[in-house]
CSV table of C-alpha atoms and ligand atoms in Angstrom, one decimal:
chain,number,residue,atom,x,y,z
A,1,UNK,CA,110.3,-78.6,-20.4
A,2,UNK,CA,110.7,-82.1,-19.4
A,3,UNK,CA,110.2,-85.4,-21.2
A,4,UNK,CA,106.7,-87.0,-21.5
A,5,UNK,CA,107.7,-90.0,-19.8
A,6,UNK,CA,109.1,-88.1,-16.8
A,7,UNK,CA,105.8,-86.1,-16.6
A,8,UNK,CA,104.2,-89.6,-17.3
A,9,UNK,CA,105.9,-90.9,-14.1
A,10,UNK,CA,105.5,-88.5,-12.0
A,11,UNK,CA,101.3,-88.4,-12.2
A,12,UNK,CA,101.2,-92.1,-12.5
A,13,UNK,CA,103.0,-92.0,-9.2
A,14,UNK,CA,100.6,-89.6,-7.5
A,15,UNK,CA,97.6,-91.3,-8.8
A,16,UNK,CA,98.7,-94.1,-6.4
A,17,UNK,CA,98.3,-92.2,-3.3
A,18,UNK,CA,94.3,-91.8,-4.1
A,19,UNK,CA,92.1,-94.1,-1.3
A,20,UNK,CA,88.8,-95.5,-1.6
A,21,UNK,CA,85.9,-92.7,-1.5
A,22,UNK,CA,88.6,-89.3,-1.9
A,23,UNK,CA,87.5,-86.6,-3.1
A,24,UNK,CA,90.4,-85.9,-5.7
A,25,UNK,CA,91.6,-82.0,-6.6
A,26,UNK,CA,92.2,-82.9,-10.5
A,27,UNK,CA,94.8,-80.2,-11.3
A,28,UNK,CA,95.6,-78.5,-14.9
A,29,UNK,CA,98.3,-78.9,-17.3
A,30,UNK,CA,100.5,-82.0,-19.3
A,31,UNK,CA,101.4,-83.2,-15.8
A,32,UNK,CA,98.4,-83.3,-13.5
A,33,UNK,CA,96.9,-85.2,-17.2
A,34,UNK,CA,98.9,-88.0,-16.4
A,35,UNK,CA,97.6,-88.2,-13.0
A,36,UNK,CA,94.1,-87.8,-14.2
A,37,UNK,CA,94.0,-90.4,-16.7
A,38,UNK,CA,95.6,-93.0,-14.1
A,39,UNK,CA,92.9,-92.2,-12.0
A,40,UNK,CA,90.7,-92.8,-14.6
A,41,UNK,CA,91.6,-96.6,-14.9
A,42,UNK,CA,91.5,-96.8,-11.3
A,43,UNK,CA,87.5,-96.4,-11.5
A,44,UNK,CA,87.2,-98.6,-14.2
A,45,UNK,CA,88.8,-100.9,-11.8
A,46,UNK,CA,86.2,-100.3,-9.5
A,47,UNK,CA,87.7,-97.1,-7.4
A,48,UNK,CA,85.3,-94.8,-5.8
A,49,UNK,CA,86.3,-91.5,-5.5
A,50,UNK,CA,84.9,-88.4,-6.8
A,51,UNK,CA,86.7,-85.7,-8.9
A,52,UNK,CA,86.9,-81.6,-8.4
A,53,UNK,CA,88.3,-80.2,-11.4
A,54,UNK,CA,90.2,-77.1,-11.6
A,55,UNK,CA,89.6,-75.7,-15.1
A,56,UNK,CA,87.6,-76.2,-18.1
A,57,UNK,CA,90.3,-78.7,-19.8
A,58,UNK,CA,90.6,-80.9,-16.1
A,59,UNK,CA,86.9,-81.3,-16.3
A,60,UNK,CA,86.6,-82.3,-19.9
A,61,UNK,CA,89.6,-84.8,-19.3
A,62,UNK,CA,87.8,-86.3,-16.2
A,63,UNK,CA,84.8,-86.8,-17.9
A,64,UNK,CA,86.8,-88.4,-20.9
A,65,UNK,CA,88.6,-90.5,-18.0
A,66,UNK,CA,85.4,-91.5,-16.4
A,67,UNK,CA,86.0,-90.1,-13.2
A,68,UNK,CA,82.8,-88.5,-11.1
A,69,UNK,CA,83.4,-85.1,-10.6
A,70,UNK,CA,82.0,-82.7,-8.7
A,71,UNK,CA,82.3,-78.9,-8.0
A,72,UNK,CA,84.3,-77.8,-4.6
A,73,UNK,CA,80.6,-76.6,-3.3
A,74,UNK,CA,79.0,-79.8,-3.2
A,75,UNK,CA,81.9,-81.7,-0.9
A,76,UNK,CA,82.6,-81.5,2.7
A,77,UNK,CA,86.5,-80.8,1.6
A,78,UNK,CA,89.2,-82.7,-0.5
A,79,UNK,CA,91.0,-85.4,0.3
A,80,UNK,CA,93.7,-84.8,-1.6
A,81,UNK,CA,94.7,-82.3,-4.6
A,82,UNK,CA,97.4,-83.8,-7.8
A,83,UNK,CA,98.5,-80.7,-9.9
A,84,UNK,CA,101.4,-79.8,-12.0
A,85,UNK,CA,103.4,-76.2,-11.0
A,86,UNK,CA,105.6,-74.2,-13.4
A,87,UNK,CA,108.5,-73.6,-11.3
A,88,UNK,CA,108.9,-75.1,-7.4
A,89,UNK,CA,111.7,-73.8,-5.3
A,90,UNK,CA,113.9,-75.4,-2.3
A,91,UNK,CA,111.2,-75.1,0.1
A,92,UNK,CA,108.3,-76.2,-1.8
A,93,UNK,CA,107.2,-72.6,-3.2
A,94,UNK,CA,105.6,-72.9,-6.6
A,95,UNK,CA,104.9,-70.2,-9.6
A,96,UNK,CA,102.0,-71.1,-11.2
A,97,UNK,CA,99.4,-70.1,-13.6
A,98,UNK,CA,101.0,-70.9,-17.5
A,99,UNK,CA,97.9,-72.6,-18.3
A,100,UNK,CA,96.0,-69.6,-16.2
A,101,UNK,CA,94.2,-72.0,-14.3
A,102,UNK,CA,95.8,-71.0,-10.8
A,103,UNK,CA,92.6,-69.2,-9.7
A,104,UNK,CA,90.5,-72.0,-9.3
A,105,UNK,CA,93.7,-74.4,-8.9
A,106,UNK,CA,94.8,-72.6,-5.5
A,107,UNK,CA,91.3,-72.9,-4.5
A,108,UNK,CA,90.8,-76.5,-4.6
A,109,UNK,CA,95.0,-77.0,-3.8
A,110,UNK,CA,94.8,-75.3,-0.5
A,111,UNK,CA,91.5,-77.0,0.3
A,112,UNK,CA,93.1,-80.2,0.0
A,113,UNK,CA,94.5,-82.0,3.1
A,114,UNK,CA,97.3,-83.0,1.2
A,115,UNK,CA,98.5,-81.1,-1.9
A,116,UNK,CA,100.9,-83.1,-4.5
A,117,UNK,CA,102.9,-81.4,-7.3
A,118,UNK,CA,103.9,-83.3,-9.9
A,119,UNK,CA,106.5,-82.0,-11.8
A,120,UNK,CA,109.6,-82.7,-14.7
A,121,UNK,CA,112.9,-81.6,-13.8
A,122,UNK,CA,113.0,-78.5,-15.8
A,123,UNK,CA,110.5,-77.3,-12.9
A,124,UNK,CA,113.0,-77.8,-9.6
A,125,UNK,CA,115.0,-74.1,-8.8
A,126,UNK,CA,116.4,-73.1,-6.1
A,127,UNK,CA,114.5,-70.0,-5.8
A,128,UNK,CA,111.6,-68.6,-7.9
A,129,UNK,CA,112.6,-66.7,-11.1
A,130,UNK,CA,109.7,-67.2,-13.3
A,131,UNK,CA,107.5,-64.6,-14.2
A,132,UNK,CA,104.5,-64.8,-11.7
A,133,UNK,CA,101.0,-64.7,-13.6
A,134,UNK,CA,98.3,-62.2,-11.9
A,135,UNK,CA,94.8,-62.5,-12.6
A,136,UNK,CA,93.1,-59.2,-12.7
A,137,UNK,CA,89.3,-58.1,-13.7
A,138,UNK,CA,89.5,-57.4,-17.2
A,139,UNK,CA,89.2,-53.1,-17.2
A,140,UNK,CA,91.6,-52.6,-14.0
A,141,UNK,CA,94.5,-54.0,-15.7
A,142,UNK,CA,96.4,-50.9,-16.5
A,143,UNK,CA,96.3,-49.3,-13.1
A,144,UNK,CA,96.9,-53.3,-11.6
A,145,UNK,CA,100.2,-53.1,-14.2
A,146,UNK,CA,101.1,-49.8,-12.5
A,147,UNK,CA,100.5,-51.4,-9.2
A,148,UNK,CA,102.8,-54.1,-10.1
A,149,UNK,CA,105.3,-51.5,-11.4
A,150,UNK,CA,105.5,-49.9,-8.1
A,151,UNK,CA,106.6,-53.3,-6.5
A,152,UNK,CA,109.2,-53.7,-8.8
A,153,UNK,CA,107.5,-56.3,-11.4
A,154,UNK,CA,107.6,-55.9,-15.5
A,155,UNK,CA,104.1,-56.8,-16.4
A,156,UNK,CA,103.0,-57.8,-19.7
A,157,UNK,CA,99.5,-58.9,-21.0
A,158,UNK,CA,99.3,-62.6,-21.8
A,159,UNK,CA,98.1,-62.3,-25.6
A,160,UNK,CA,95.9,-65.1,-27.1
A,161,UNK,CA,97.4,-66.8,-30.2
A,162,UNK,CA,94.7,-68.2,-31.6
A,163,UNK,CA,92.5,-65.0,-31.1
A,164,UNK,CA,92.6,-61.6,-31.5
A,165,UNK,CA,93.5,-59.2,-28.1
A,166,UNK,CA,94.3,-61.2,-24.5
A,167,UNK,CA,94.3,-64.4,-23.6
A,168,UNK,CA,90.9,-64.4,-21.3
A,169,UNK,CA,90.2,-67.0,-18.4
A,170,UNK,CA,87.4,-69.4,-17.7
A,171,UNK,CA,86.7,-66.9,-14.9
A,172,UNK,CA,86.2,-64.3,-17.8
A,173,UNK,CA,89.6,-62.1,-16.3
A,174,UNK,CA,92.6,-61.4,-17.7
A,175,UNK,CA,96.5,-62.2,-17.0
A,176,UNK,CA,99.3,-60.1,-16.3
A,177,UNK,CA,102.6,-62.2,-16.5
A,178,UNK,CA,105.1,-60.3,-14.1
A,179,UNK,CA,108.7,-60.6,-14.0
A,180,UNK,CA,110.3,-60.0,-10.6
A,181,UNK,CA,113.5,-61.5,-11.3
A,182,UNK,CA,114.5,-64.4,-8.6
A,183,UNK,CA,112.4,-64.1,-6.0
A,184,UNK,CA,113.9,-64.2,-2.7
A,185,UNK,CA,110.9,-63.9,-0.3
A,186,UNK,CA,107.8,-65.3,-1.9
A,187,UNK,CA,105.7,-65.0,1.2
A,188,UNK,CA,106.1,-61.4,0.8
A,189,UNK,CA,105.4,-61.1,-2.5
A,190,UNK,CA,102.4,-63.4,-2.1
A,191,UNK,CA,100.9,-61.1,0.6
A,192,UNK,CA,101.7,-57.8,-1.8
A,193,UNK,CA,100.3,-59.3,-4.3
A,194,UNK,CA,97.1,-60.6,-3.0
A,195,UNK,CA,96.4,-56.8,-1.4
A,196,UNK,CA,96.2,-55.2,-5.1
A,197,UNK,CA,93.0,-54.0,-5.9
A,198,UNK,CA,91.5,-55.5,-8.9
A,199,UNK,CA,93.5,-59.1,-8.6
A,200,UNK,CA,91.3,-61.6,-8.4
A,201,UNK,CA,94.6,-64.4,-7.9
A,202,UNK,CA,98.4,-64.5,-8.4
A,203,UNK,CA,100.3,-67.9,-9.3
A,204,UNK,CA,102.1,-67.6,-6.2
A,205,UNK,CA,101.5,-70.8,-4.0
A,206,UNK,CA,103.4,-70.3,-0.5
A,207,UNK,CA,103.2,-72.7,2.4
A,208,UNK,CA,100.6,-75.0,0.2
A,209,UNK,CA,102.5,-77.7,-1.7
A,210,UNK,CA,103.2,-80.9,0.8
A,211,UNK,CA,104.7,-83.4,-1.3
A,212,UNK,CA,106.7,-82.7,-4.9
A,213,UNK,CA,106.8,-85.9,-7.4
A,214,UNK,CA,109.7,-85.4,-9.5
A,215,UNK,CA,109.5,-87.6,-12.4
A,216,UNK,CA,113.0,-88.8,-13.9
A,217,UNK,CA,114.3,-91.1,-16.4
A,218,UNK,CA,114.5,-93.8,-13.7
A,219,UNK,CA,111.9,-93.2,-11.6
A,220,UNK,CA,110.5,-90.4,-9.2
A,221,UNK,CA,112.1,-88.1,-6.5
A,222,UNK,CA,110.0,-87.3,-3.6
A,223,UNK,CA,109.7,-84.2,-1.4
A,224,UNK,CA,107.9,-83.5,1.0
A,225,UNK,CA,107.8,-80.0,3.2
B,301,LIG,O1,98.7,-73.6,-14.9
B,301,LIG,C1,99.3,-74.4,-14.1
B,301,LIG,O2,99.6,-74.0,-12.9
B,301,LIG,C2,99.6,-75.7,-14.5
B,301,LIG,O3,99.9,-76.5,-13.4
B,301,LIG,C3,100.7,-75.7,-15.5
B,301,LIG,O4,101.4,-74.5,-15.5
B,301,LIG,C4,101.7,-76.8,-15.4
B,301,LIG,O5,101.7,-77.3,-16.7
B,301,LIG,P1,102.5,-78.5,-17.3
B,301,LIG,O6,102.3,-79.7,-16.3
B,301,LIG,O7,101.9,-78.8,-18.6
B,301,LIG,O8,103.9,-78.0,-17.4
C-alpha cells in the first residue's frame, strides 16, 4: 500500500470539506482514520457536526476523537460520507470490503449527498482486478461459493488470524473474497451479485463514489465523476 503520509494527506484534505452542523459518514480503514481524527480537532475547535460511523473501529475512533456520533436511524440523511476504498477504477468504481466493513460502509456512502474516497496511490487502476469481498449469512456460504462459481468468481473464506475458523463481521456474517480477474463491467457484476441468495453485501461500489482524494508525496490529486 501507500505511504502514511500520503494516506495522511489525503483524509486531512477531505476533512476540510466538512460544514457547520453535517452530518459526517465516518468511513473504515488507515485512510478514512486520517480524516476522522482531523475532524476530531475540528470540534475541539468548536465545529458542530455529528458523526455516523460505519464499523465498530470508526465508532471507537470517533468517540476517541470526540466527535458526536450518531447511528444512520436517528438523522434525516448525511451530508457528506469520507471513506477509504481498496481499489478505484478510471470511472470512479471501487472494490471494497478488506476491513469487511462495506455492509454498513455502502449504507451510509450511498446515503451521503456527497461521497469522498480517500485513497494512496497503490489504490488508482484502470479497471477493477481485486478480489471482490461478498458478505454472506454464515450457513449459506457453500451454496453462495457455488453461486459465485457459476459466475465465474474463485471464492475463498476470509480466515481470522487471531482466531480460530473465519473471520466474522460486526453484522455476525461471513466473507467470501472472490476473484474475478479485471473486471470489465462492474455494474453487471454489482447487479449479479447483489441477486445471490444469502448475500447480505458485496464490496462492489458502482455509480456512488463523487469525488476521489489521492494523496501524494506533494499534495493531493482530485477526481471527481
Ligand atoms: O474496508 C474498507 O472498504 C476500507 O475502506 C478499507 O479497505 C480501506 O482501508 P485502508 O484505507 O486502510 O487501505
Amino acid at each position: 500500500g501507500g505511504t502514511d503520509d500520503q494516506k495522511r494527506r489525503a483524509g486531512e484534505r477531505a476533512a476540510e470539506l466538512v460544514a457547520e452542523g453535517d452530518v459526517v459518514g465516518l468511513g473504515t480503514g488507515s485512510t478514512a482514520a486520517h480524516a476522522i481524527r482531523a475532524i476530531g480537532r475540528a470540534v475541539d475547535e468548536g465545529l458542530d457536526v455529528r458523526g455516523v460511523p460505519t464499523s465498530f473501529d470508526s465508532r471507537a475512533l470517533a468517540r476517541q476523537s470526540g466527535i458526536p456520533i450518531c447511528s444512520l436511524d436517528e438523522v434525516d440523511g448525511v451530508d457528506l460520507a469520507i471513506d477509504g476504498a481498496d481499489q478505484i477504477d478510471a470511472d470512479l468504481s471501487a472494490i471494497k470490503g478488506g476491513g469487511a466493513a462495506h455492509a454498513r460502509e455502502k449504507v451510509v456512502d450511498a446515503a451521503a449527498d456527497r461521497f469522498v474516497v480517500v485513497a494512496d496511490p497503490s489504490k488508482v487502476a484502470e479497471s477493477l482486478s481485486r478480489p471482490v469481498p461478498v458478505e454472506v449469512l454464515p450457513d449459506t456460504h457453500a451454496a453462495v461459493e457455488r453461486d459465485l462459481e457459476g459466475l465465474g468468481g474463485a471464492p475463498t473464506l476470509r480466515r481470522a488470524e487471531r482466531k480460530d475458523g473465519p473471520v466474522v463481521t460486526d453484522n455476525g456474517n461471513l466473507l467470501l473474497d472472490c476473484d474475478f480477474g479485471v473486471v470489465e463491467d462492474p455494474a453487471s457484476l454489482s447487479t449479479a451479485l447483489s441477486g445471490l441468495p444469502g448475500v447480505v453485501e458485496h464490496g462492489l461500489f458502482v455509480d456512488l463514489v463523487d469525488t476521489v482524494y489521492v494523496g501524494t508525496d506533494d499534495g493531493v490529486d482530485v477526481r471527481e465523476r
